Amino acid sequence: VQLVESGGGLVQPGGSLRLACEASGFTFGDYVIGWVRQAPGKEREGVSCISNGRGSIYYVDSVKGRFTISSDHAKSTVYLQMDNLESDDTGVYYCAAVRARYITNRFCVRLEWDYWGQGAQVTVSS
């Protein structure tokens, strides 16, 4: 199983970035995939996750209305579109996966994932 993130970078407050997580080594539709971030000096936090089999979606309250998660089965890739970025969104963003049909707090909040990517740095600063 391999998860490879791309799309991080430096952006000004109010700007946008799109992260991509390309998955390989497993049946994409059998997995829940999520985005987890870690800000400097803070614990990891579940940002968003999607059930590739069911299409259900979770967002942490702080990103609702600004971030959008989506899944392209043909490319085995999950995207995180991040709009109206704020300085508090700064951190390393990790893609994570677990074989499951439904999203639950066990994955999206308690971060009990089976597989992790290497992370992508997102910096929001003027």
Coordinates of N, CA and C in Angstrom, one line a residue:
V1 N 0.9 -1.2 0.0 CA 0.0 0.0 0.0 C 0.9 1.2 0.0
Q2 N 0.6 2.2 -0.9 CA 1.3 3.4 -0.9 C 0.4 4.6 -1.1
L3 N 0.6 5.7 -0.3 CA -0.1 6.9 -0.4 C 0.9 8.0 -0.7
V4 N 0.7 8.8 -1.7 CA 1.7 9.8 -2.1 C 0.9 11.1 -2.2
E5 N 1.3 12.1 -1.3 CA 0.6 13.4 -1.3 C 1.4 14.4 -2.2
S6 N 0.6 15.3 -2.8 CA 1.2 16.4 -3.6 C 0.3 17.6 -3.5
G7 N 0.9 18.8 -3.9 CA 0.1 20.0 -3.9 C 0.3 20.9 -2.8
G8 N 1.1 20.6 -1.8 CA 1.3 21.6 -0.8 C 2.1 22.8 -1.2
G9 N 2.3 23.8 -0.3 CA 3.0 25.0 -0.7 C 2.8 26.2 0.2
L10 N 3.2 27.3 -0.2 CA 3.0 28.6 0.5 C 1.9 29.4 -0.2
V11 N 1.0 29.9 0.6 CA -0.1 30.7 0.1 C -0.5 31.8 1.1
Q12 N -1.0 32.9 0.6 CA -1.4 34.0 1.4 C -2.7 33.7 2.1
P13 N -3.0 34.3 3.2 CA -4.4 34.1 3.8 C -5.5 34.5 2.8
G14 N -6.5 33.7 2.7 CA -7.6 33.9 1.7 C -7.4 33.2 0.4
G15 N -6.2 32.6 0.3 CA -5.9 31.9 -1.0 C -6.3 30.5 -1.0
S16 N -6.0 29.7 -2.0 CA -6.4 28.3 -2.2 C -5.3 27.4 -2.6
L17 N -5.4 26.2 -2.2 CA -4.5 25.1 -2.6 C -5.3 23.8 -2.8
R18 N -4.8 22.9 -3.6 CA -5.5 21.6 -3.8 C -4.4 20.6 -3.5
L19 N -4.7 19.7 -2.5 CA -3.9 18.6 -2.2 C -4.4 17.4 -3.0
A20 N -3.5 16.5 -3.4 CA -3.9 15.2 -4.0 C -3.2 14.1 -3.3
C21 N -3.9 13.0 -3.1 CA -3.4 11.8 -2.5 C -3.6 10.6 -3.5
E22 N -2.5 10.2 -4.1 CA -2.6 9.1 -5.1 C -2.3 7.8 -4.4
A23 N -3.2 6.9 -4.5 CA -3.2 5.6 -3.8 C -2.8 4.5 -4.7
S24 N -2.1 3.5 -4.2 CA -1.8 2.3 -5.0 C -1.6 1.1 -4.1
G25 N -1.7 -0.1 -4.6 CA -1.5 -1.3 -3.9 C -2.7 -1.9 -3.2
F26 N -3.9 -1.3 -3.4 CA -5.1 -1.8 -2.8 C -6.3 -1.4 -3.7
T27 N -7.4 -2.1 -3.4 CA -8.7 -1.8 -4.2 C -9.3 -0.5 -3.6
F28 N -9.2 0.5 -4.4 CA -9.5 1.9 -4.0 C -10.9 2.0 -3.4
G29 N -11.9 1.3 -4.0 CA -13.3 1.4 -3.6 C -13.6 0.8 -2.2
D30 N -12.6 0.0 -1.7 CA -12.8 -0.7 -0.5 C -12.3 0.0 0.7
Y31 N -11.8 1.3 0.5 CA -11.1 2.0 1.6 C -11.8 3.3 1.9
V32 N -11.7 3.7 3.1 CA -11.9 5.1 3.6 C -10.6 5.8 3.6
I33 N -10.6 7.0 3.0 CA -9.3 7.8 3.0 C -9.6 9.1 3.6
G34 N -8.6 9.6 4.3 CA -8.7 10.8 5.0 C -7.5 11.7 5.0
W35 N -7.7 13.0 5.4 CA -6.7 14.0 5.5 C -6.5 14.3 7.0
V36 N -5.3 14.3 7.4 CA -5.0 14.6 8.8 C -3.9 15.7 8.8
R37 N -4.0 16.6 9.7 CA -2.9 17.7 9.7 C -2.3 17.8 11.1
Q38 N -1.1 18.3 11.0 CA -0.4 18.5 12.3 C 0.3 19.9 12.2
A39 N -0.3 20.8 13.0 CA 0.3 22.2 13.1 C 1.5 22.2 14.0
P40 N 2.4 23.1 13.9 CA 3.6 23.2 14.7 C 3.2 23.2 16.2
G41 N 3.8 22.3 17.0 CA 3.6 22.2 18.4 C 2.2 21.7 18.8
K42 N 1.4 21.1 17.9 CA 0.1 20.6 18.2 C 0.0 19.2 17.8
E43 N -1.0 18.5 18.3 CA -1.3 17.1 18.0 C -1.9 17.0 16.6
R44 N -1.9 15.8 16.0 CA -2.5 15.6 14.8 C -4.0 15.7 14.9
E45 N -4.6 16.2 13.9 CA -6.1 16.5 13.9 C -6.7 16.0 12.6
G46 N -7.8 15.2 12.7 CA -8.5 14.8 11.5 C -9.2 15.9 10.8
V47 N -8.9 16.2 9.6 CA -9.5 17.3 8.8 C -10.8 16.9 8.0
S48 N -10.6 15.8 7.3 CA -11.7 15.4 6.4 C -11.5 13.9 6.0
C49 N -12.6 13.2 5.8 CA -12.4 11.8 5.2 C -13.6 11.5 4.3
I50 N -13.4 10.5 3.5 CA -14.4 10.1 2.5 C -14.4 8.6 2.4
S51 N -15.6 8.0 2.3 CA -15.7 6.6 2.1 C -15.8 6.4 0.6
N52 N -14.8 5.7 0.0 CA -14.8 5.5 -1.5 C -15.9 4.6 -1.9
G53 N -16.3 3.7 -1.0 CA -17.4 2.8 -1.4 C -18.8 3.4 -1.3
R54 N -19.0 4.3 -0.3 CA -20.3 4.8 0.0 C -20.4 6.3 -0.4
G55 N -19.3 7.0 -0.5 CA -19.4 8.4 -0.8 C -19.7 9.3 0.4
S56 N -19.8 8.8 1.6 CA -20.0 9.6 2.7 C -18.8 10.4 3.1
I57 N -19.0 11.6 3.7 CA -17.9 12.5 3.9 C -18.0 13.1 5.3
Y58 N -16.8 13.4 5.9 CA -16.7 14.0 7.2 C -15.8 15.2 7.1
Y59 N -16.1 16.3 7.8 CA -15.3 17.5 7.9 C -15.2 17.9 9.4
V60 N -14.0 18.3 9.8 CA -13.9 18.9 11.2 C -14.6 20.3 11.1
D61 N -15.2 20.7 12.2 CA -15.9 22.0 12.1 C -15.2 23.2 11.6
S62 N -13.9 23.2 11.9 CA -13.1 24.4 11.6 C -12.9 24.6 10.1
V63 N -13.1 23.6 9.3 CA -12.9 23.7 7.8 C -14.2 23.6 7.0
K64 N -15.3 23.4 7.7 CA -16.6 23.3 7.0 C -16.9 24.6 6.2
G65 N -17.3 24.4 4.9 CA -17.6 25.6 4.1 C -16.3 26.1 3.4
R66 N -15.1 25.6 3.8 CA -13.9 26.1 3.1 C -13.2 25.0 2.4
F67 N -13.2 23.8 2.9 CA -12.5 22.7 2.3 C -13.5 21.7 1.7
T68 N -13.1 21.1 0.6 CA -13.9 20.1 -0.1 C -13.1 18.9 -0.4
I69 N -13.5 17.7 0.0 CA -12.9 16.5 -0.3 C -13.6 15.8 -1.5
S70 N -12.8 15.2 -2.4 CA -13.4 14.4 -3.5 C -12.6 13.3 -3.8
S71 N -13.1 12.4 -4.6 CA -12.4 11.1 -4.9 C -12.6 10.8 -6.4
D72 N -11.5 10.5 -7.1 CA -11.5 10.1 -8.5 C -11.1 8.7 -8.6
H73 N -12.1 7.8 -8.8 CA -11.8 6.4 -8.8 C -10.9 5.9 -9.9
A74 N -11.1 6.6 -11.1 CA -10.3 6.3 -12.3 C -8.8 6.5 -12.0
K75 N -8.5 7.5 -11.2 CA -7.1 7.8 -11.0 C -6.7 7.3 -9.6
S76 N -7.5 6.7 -8.8 CA -7.2 6.2 -7.5 C -6.6 7.4 -6.6
T77 N -7.3 8.5 -6.7 CA -6.8 9.7 -6.1 C -7.9 10.4 -5.3
V78 N -7.5 10.9 -4.1 CA -8.4 11.7 -3.3 C -7.8 13.1 -3.3
Y79 N -8.7 14.1 -3.4 CA -8.3 15.5 -3.4 C -8.9 16.2 -2.2
L80 N -8.1 17.2 -1.8 CA -8.6 18.2 -0.8 C -8.5 19.6 -1.3
Q81 N -9.6 20.2 -1.7 CA -9.6 21.5 -2.2 C -9.7 22.4 -1.0
M82 N -8.8 23.3 -0.8 CA -8.8 24.2 0.4 C -8.9 25.6 -0.1
D83 N -10.0 26.3 0.3 CA -10.2 27.7 -0.1 C -10.3 28.5 1.1
N84 N -10.2 29.8 0.9 CA -10.2 30.8 2.0 C -9.3 30.4 3.1
L85 N -8.1 30.0 2.8 CA -7.1 29.5 3.8 C -6.8 30.6 4.9
E86 N -6.6 30.1 6.1 CA -6.3 30.9 7.3 C -4.9 30.5 7.8
S87 N -4.3 31.3 8.6 CA -3.0 31.0 9.2 C -3.1 29.7 10.0
D88 N -4.2 29.5 10.7 CA -4.4 28.3 11.5 C -4.4 27.0 10.7
D89 N -4.5 27.1 9.4 CA -4.5 25.9 8.5 C -3.1 25.5 8.2
T90 N -2.1 26.2 8.7 CA -0.7 25.9 8.4 C -0.4 24.6 9.2
G91 N 0.4 23.7 8.5 CA 0.8 22.4 9.1 C 1.2 21.4 8.0
V92 N 1.5 20.2 8.5 CA 1.8 19.1 7.5 C 0.5 18.3 7.4
Y93 N 0.2 18.1 6.1 CA -1.1 17.4 5.8 C -0.7 16.0 5.4
Y94 N -1.3 15.0 6.1 CA -1.1 13.6 5.8 C -2.3 13.0 5.2
C95 N -2.1 12.1 4.2 CA -3.2 11.3 3.7 C -3.1 10.0 4.4
A96 N -4.3 9.4 4.8 CA -4.3 8.2 5.5 C -5.4 7.3 5.0
A97 N -5.3 6.0 5.2 CA -6.3 5.0 4.6 C -6.5 3.9 5.6
V98 N -7.7 3.3 5.5 CA -8.1 2.1 6.2 C -9.1 1.4 5.4
R99 N -9.0 0.1 5.4 CA -10.0 -0.7 4.7 C -11.3 -0.7 5.5
A100 N -12.3 -0.1 5.0 CA -13.6 0.0 5.7 C -14.7 0.5 4.7
R101 N -15.9 0.2 5.0 CA -17.0 0.7 4.1 C -17.6 2.0 4.5
Y102 N -17.6 2.3 5.8 CA -18.2 3.5 6.4 C -17.2 4.3 7.1
I103 N -17.4 5.7 7.1 CA -16.6 6.5 7.9 C -17.1 6.6 9.3
T104 N -16.3 6.6 10.3 CA -16.6 6.6 11.7 C -15.7 7.5 12.4
N105 N -16.0 7.9 13.7 CA -15.1 8.6 14.5 C -13.8 7.9 14.8
R106 N -13.8 6.6 14.7 CA -12.6 5.8 14.9 C -11.5 6.2 14.0
F107 N -11.9 6.5 12.7 CA -10.9 6.9 11.7 C -10.7 8.4 11.7
C108 N -11.8 9.1 11.5 CA -11.8 10.5 11.2 C -11.4 11.4 12.4
V109 N -11.7 10.9 13.6 CA -11.4 11.7 14.8 C -10.3 11.1 15.6
R110 N -10.4 9.8 15.9 CA -9.4 9.1 16.7 C -8.2 8.7 15.9
L111 N -8.2 8.9 14.6 CA -7.1 8.7 13.7 C -6.5 7.3 13.7
E112 N -7.4 6.3 13.8 CA -6.9 4.9 13.8 C -6.8 4.4 12.4
W113 N -5.9 4.9 11.7 CA -5.7 4.6 10.3 C -4.7 3.4 10.2
D114 N -4.7 2.7 9.1 CA -3.8 1.6 8.9 C -2.6 2.1 8.1
Y115 N -2.8 3.0 7.2 CA -1.7 3.4 6.3 C -1.6 5.0 6.2
W116 N -0.4 5.5 6.1 CA -0.1 6.9 6.1 C 0.8 7.3 5.0
G117 N 0.6 8.5 4.4 CA 1.5 9.0 3.5 C 2.6 9.7 4.2
Q118 N 3.5 10.4 3.4 CA 4.7 11.0 3.9 C 4.4 12.4 4.4
G119 N 3.3 13.0 4.0 CA 3.0 14.4 4.4 C 3.3 15.4 3.4
A120 N 2.6 16.5 3.3 CA 2.8 17.6 2.5 C 2.7 18.9 3.3
Q121 N 3.6 19.8 3.2 CA 3.6 21.0 4.0 C 2.7 22.1 3.3
V122 N 1.8 22.6 4.2 CA 1.0 23.7 3.8 C 1.3 24.9 4.7
T123 N 1.7 26.0 4.1 CA 2.0 27.2 4.9 C 1.1 28.4 4.4
V124 N 0.4 28.9 5.4 CA -0.5 30.1 5.1 C 0.1 31.3 5.8
S125 N 0.6 32.2 5.0 CA 1.3 33.3 5.6 C 1.4 34.5 4.6
S126 N 1.3 35.7 5.1 CA 1.5 36.9 4.3 C 2.9 37.3 4.3

